[in-house]
Short mmCIF file of C-alpha atoms in Angstrom, two decimals:
data_model
loop_
_atom_site.label_atom_id
_atom_site.label_comp_id
_atom_site.label_asym_id
_atom_site.label_seq_id
_atom_site.Cartn_x
_atom_site.Cartn_y
_atom_site.Cartn_z
CA UNK A 1 -13.12 -0.70 -17.85
CA UNK A 2 -13.06 2.39 -20.14
CA UNK A 3 -9.40 3.90 -20.61
CA UNK A 4 -6.76 5.41 -22.58
CA UNK A 5 -4.51 2.77 -24.07
CA UNK A 6 -1.00 3.67 -25.62
CA UNK A 7 0.97 1.14 -27.68
CA UNK A 8 4.13 0.59 -27.40
CA UNK A 9 4.64 1.72 -23.77
CA UNK A 10 8.34 1.69 -24.86
CA UNK A 11 9.81 2.43 -28.30
CA UNK A 12 13.63 2.55 -29.31
CA UNK A 13 14.12 4.05 -32.78
CA UNK A 14 17.39 5.89 -34.48
CA UNK A 15 18.16 9.32 -35.14
CA UNK A 16 16.15 10.17 -38.26
CA UNK A 17 13.90 7.26 -38.18
CA UNK A 18 10.72 7.53 -38.67
CA UNK A 19 8.46 6.30 -35.79
CA UNK A 20 4.52 6.13 -34.83
CA UNK A 21 3.00 6.09 -31.49
CA UNK A 22 -0.82 5.01 -31.27
CA UNK A 23 -3.36 6.15 -29.03
CA UNK A 24 -6.63 4.43 -28.07
CA UNK A 25 -10.01 4.72 -26.56
CA UNK A 26 -12.68 3.34 -24.86
CA UNK A 27 -14.47 6.34 -23.45
CA UNK A 28 -15.81 7.95 -26.93
CA UNK A 29 -14.29 10.99 -25.63
CA UNK A 30 -14.50 13.65 -28.65
CA UNK A 31 -11.04 15.54 -27.70
CA UNK A 32 -8.13 13.95 -27.76
CA UNK A 33 -4.62 15.37 -27.18
CA UNK A 34 -1.01 14.54 -27.54
CA UNK A 35 1.51 15.77 -24.70
CA UNK A 36 5.56 15.92 -24.62
CA UNK A 37 6.77 15.51 -21.41
CA UNK A 38 10.45 15.48 -20.66
CA UNK A 39 12.24 14.80 -17.34
CA UNK A 40 11.09 16.67 -14.20
CA UNK A 41 9.12 18.77 -16.71
CA UNK A 42 5.54 19.93 -17.59
CA UNK A 43 3.25 17.97 -20.34
CA UNK A 44 3.68 20.09 -23.54
CA UNK A 45 0.93 19.99 -25.43
CA UNK A 46 1.50 19.21 -29.29
CA UNK A 47 -1.94 19.29 -30.59
CA UNK A 48 -5.18 18.33 -29.85
CA UNK A 49 -8.32 16.94 -31.96
CA UNK A 50 -11.85 18.58 -30.92
CA UNK A 51 -13.69 15.43 -33.23
CA UNK A 52 -11.78 15.73 -36.74
CA UNK A 53 -10.41 19.32 -36.00
CA UNK A 54 -7.00 19.32 -35.88
CA UNK A 55 -5.52 22.35 -33.28
CA UNK A 56 -1.78 22.22 -33.60
CA UNK A 57 0.53 24.43 -31.28
CA UNK A 58 2.37 27.05 -32.69
CA UNK A 59 5.60 25.78 -30.96
CA UNK A 60 4.77 22.53 -32.09
CA UNK A 61 7.78 21.27 -34.74
CA UNK A 62 6.68 20.23 -38.05
CA UNK A 63 8.54 17.20 -37.34
CA UNK A 64 5.34 16.01 -35.04
CA UNK A 65 2.58 15.19 -36.98
CA UNK A 66 -0.72 13.71 -36.27
CA UNK A 67 -3.89 11.13 -37.45
CA UNK A 68 -7.07 10.63 -36.07
CA UNK A 69 -9.24 8.57 -38.31
CA UNK A 70 -11.95 7.74 -35.94
CA UNK A 71 -12.99 8.50 -32.90
CA UNK A 72 -11.31 6.01 -30.81
CA UNK A 73 -7.78 6.04 -32.01
CA UNK A 74 -5.22 8.67 -32.58
CA UNK A 75 -1.61 8.45 -33.64
CA UNK A 76 1.42 10.28 -33.56
CA UNK A 77 4.00 10.32 -36.10
CA UNK A 78 7.99 11.70 -35.68
CA UNK A 79 9.11 11.87 -39.24
CA UNK A 80 12.45 12.08 -38.06
CA UNK A 81 13.56 11.66 -34.66
CA UNK A 82 16.33 13.72 -33.51
CA UNK A 83 17.98 13.10 -29.79
CA UNK A 84 15.98 16.00 -28.78
CA UNK A 85 12.74 14.28 -29.18
CA UNK A 86 13.40 11.29 -26.37
CA UNK A 87 10.57 12.17 -23.93
CA UNK A 88 7.29 10.55 -22.57
CA UNK A 89 4.51 11.17 -24.81
CA UNK A 90 1.09 11.61 -23.25
CA UNK A 91 -2.32 10.96 -24.87
CA UNK A 92 -5.33 12.15 -23.33
CA UNK A 93 -8.94 12.17 -24.00
CA UNK A 94 -11.90 14.58 -22.95
CA UNK A 95 -15.75 14.96 -23.25
CA UNK A 96 -15.65 18.47 -22.90
CA UNK A 97 -12.55 20.27 -24.24
CA UNK A 98 -11.24 22.16 -21.52
CA UNK A 99 -12.23 20.09 -18.58
CA UNK A 100 -11.10 16.72 -17.19
CA UNK A 101 -8.48 14.85 -19.44
CA UNK A 102 -7.94 10.96 -18.89
CA UNK A 103 -4.40 10.30 -19.88
CA UNK A 104 -2.90 7.02 -20.90
CA UNK A 105 0.38 5.11 -19.62
CA UNK A 106 2.53 7.03 -21.88
CA UNK A 107 4.90 5.91 -24.64
CA UNK A 108 8.77 6.09 -23.71
CA UNK A 109 10.82 7.31 -26.50
CA UNK A 110 14.25 6.66 -26.75
CA UNK A 111 16.60 7.76 -30.18
CA UNK A 112 19.84 6.13 -30.28
CA UNK B 1 4.34 31.61 -21.27
CA UNK B 2 1.43 31.43 -19.94
CA UNK B 3 2.64 28.10 -17.72
CA UNK B 4 1.99 28.30 -14.07
CA UNK B 5 4.50 27.79 -11.43
CA UNK B 6 4.48 25.46 -8.69
CA UNK B 7 6.19 25.84 -5.24
CA UNK B 8 7.92 23.78 -3.77
CA UNK B 9 9.31 22.35 -6.58
CA UNK B 10 10.13 19.36 -3.82
CA UNK B 11 8.59 18.67 -0.65
CA UNK B 12 9.82 15.77 2.04
CA UNK B 13 7.48 15.17 4.78
CA UNK B 14 7.02 12.71 6.95
CA UNK B 15 3.96 9.71 6.85
CA UNK B 16 0.81 11.09 8.55
CA UNK B 17 1.60 14.55 8.19
CA UNK B 18 0.23 17.04 6.23
CA UNK B 19 1.30 18.44 2.63
CA UNK B 20 0.64 21.57 1.34
CA UNK B 21 1.61 22.91 -2.55
CA UNK B 22 0.91 26.02 -4.14
CA UNK B 23 0.04 26.86 -8.07
CA UNK B 24 0.60 30.38 -9.52
CA UNK B 25 -0.83 31.04 -12.91
CA UNK B 26 -1.27 34.08 -15.28
CA UNK B 27 -4.60 34.41 -17.23
CA UNK B 28 -7.87 34.50 -16.49
CA UNK B 29 -9.24 30.84 -15.83
CA UNK B 30 -12.58 29.11 -16.16
CA UNK B 31 -11.10 26.20 -14.32
CA UNK B 32 -8.10 24.93 -12.48
CA UNK B 33 -7.08 21.30 -11.94
CA UNK B 34 -4.91 19.32 -10.02
CA UNK B 35 -3.24 16.16 -11.02
CA UNK B 36 -0.74 13.40 -9.87
CA UNK B 37 1.79 11.24 -11.47
CA UNK B 38 3.30 8.51 -10.29
CA UNK B 39 6.50 8.11 -11.48
CA UNK B 40 6.79 6.78 -15.27
CA UNK B 41 3.08 6.53 -15.69
CA UNK B 42 0.64 8.89 -16.88
CA UNK B 43 -1.71 11.68 -15.22
CA UNK B 44 -4.52 10.73 -12.70
CA UNK B 45 -7.03 13.96 -12.82
CA UNK B 46 -7.81 14.40 -8.66
CA UNK B 47 -9.95 17.35 -8.41
CA UNK B 48 -11.34 20.32 -10.72
CA UNK B 49 -12.20 23.71 -9.20
CA UNK B 50 -14.17 26.37 -11.17
CA UNK B 51 -13.47 30.14 -11.22
CA UNK B 52 -16.33 30.84 -8.94
CA UNK B 53 -15.43 28.32 -6.38
CA UNK B 54 -13.22 29.27 -3.40
CA UNK B 55 -13.11 25.79 -1.95
CA UNK B 56 -13.68 22.14 -2.68
CA UNK B 57 -12.62 18.79 -0.75
CA UNK B 58 -12.53 15.09 -2.21
CA UNK B 59 -11.14 12.58 0.43
CA UNK B 60 -8.00 13.71 2.30
CA UNK B 61 -7.87 16.41 -0.42
CA UNK B 62 -8.86 20.45 0.13
CA UNK B 63 -8.14 22.56 -2.92
CA UNK B 64 -8.62 26.52 -2.60
CA UNK B 65 -8.72 28.97 -5.12
CA UNK B 66 -7.76 33.05 -5.09
CA UNK B 67 -8.69 34.15 -8.61
CA UNK B 68 -7.40 37.23 -7.35
CA UNK B 69 -3.87 36.18 -6.25
CA UNK B 70 -4.18 34.34 -9.52
CA UNK B 71 -3.19 31.05 -7.19
CA UNK B 72 -4.51 27.85 -5.74
CA UNK B 73 -3.30 25.51 -3.26
CA UNK B 74 -3.76 21.89 -2.82
CA UNK B 75 -3.38 20.34 0.81
CA UNK B 76 -3.30 16.69 1.36
CA UNK B 77 -4.08 15.19 4.86
CA UNK B 78 -2.85 12.27 6.58
CA UNK B 79 -0.04 11.76 4.40
CA UNK B 80 0.81 8.03 2.94
CA UNK B 81 3.52 6.57 1.45
CA UNK B 82 1.13 6.01 -1.78
CA UNK B 83 1.02 9.88 -2.00
CA UNK B 84 4.76 10.15 -3.43
CA UNK B 85 4.29 11.72 -6.48
CA UNK B 86 4.28 14.74 -8.50
CA UNK B 87 1.16 17.13 -8.72
CA UNK B 88 0.90 19.31 -11.10
CA UNK B 89 -1.73 22.04 -11.53
CA UNK B 90 -3.65 23.06 -14.77
CA UNK B 91 -5.64 25.47 -15.97
CA UNK B 92 -8.13 26.53 -18.70
CA UNK B 93 -8.37 29.68 -19.35
CA UNK B 94 -11.39 31.79 -20.20
CA UNK B 95 -10.20 32.49 -23.96
CA UNK B 96 -12.02 29.11 -24.55
CA UNK B 97 -9.27 27.62 -26.74
CA UNK B 98 -10.01 24.13 -25.14
CA UNK B 99 -6.54 23.05 -23.58
CA UNK B 100 -5.07 23.17 -20.21
CA UNK B 101 -1.91 24.73 -19.48
CA UNK B 102 0.25 22.96 -16.73
CA UNK B 103 2.72 23.72 -14.22
CA UNK B 104 6.25 22.71 -13.35
CA UNK B 105 4.74 20.78 -10.73
CA UNK B 106 5.62 19.80 -7.40
CA UNK B 107 7.63 16.03 -6.47
CA UNK B 108 6.27 14.99 -3.34
CA UNK B 109 7.97 12.60 -1.21
CA UNK B 110 6.43 10.72 2.13
CA UNK B 111 9.41 9.38 4.27
CA UNK B 112 7.66 5.91 6.10
#
């Protein structure tokens, strides 16, 4: 089945230790999004790719970086995680920007 | 902030009753979407309504859109225990910026 896959589902890291979260999709969608969601809050868009074009949100900290080496894969790098970065990280794809988004199951990040 | 507001923040009803949740937004939109999120999981798309539509149905779901009031409502009829989840509205502004802005969400609990 076509889907959006996120690995790992749970990630524990130490304060300041870099971490990479991954997302892959079999939907062949042009657009990929990364969201941060804290408990009982709305998903907050960090950045998105339209094909290879990277679009960063104005309020996304420099600590967060992303790579999209090909259509299928997208990575979220957190260079120096702080306690405030503990959250659920959601990846989503869309065939048409602004239309229906298909979400992965998320990666729960814990920072010790 | 362009984030939408949803109300109520939390809703508990008996199984079999209807559930109504509301969404208000701030900017002119191309479309409005509703998503469901089960605890600790990714979001699942439910329904999309375009700015030139006033009402849309999908199974037990009914969505209305009033662009003059910048508001939408989601009605779930004959609720089931499996409907217990958080529900988010999301809007695509007509600025053509390729992204969705999510509302604050309604936590729905269906009591068996």
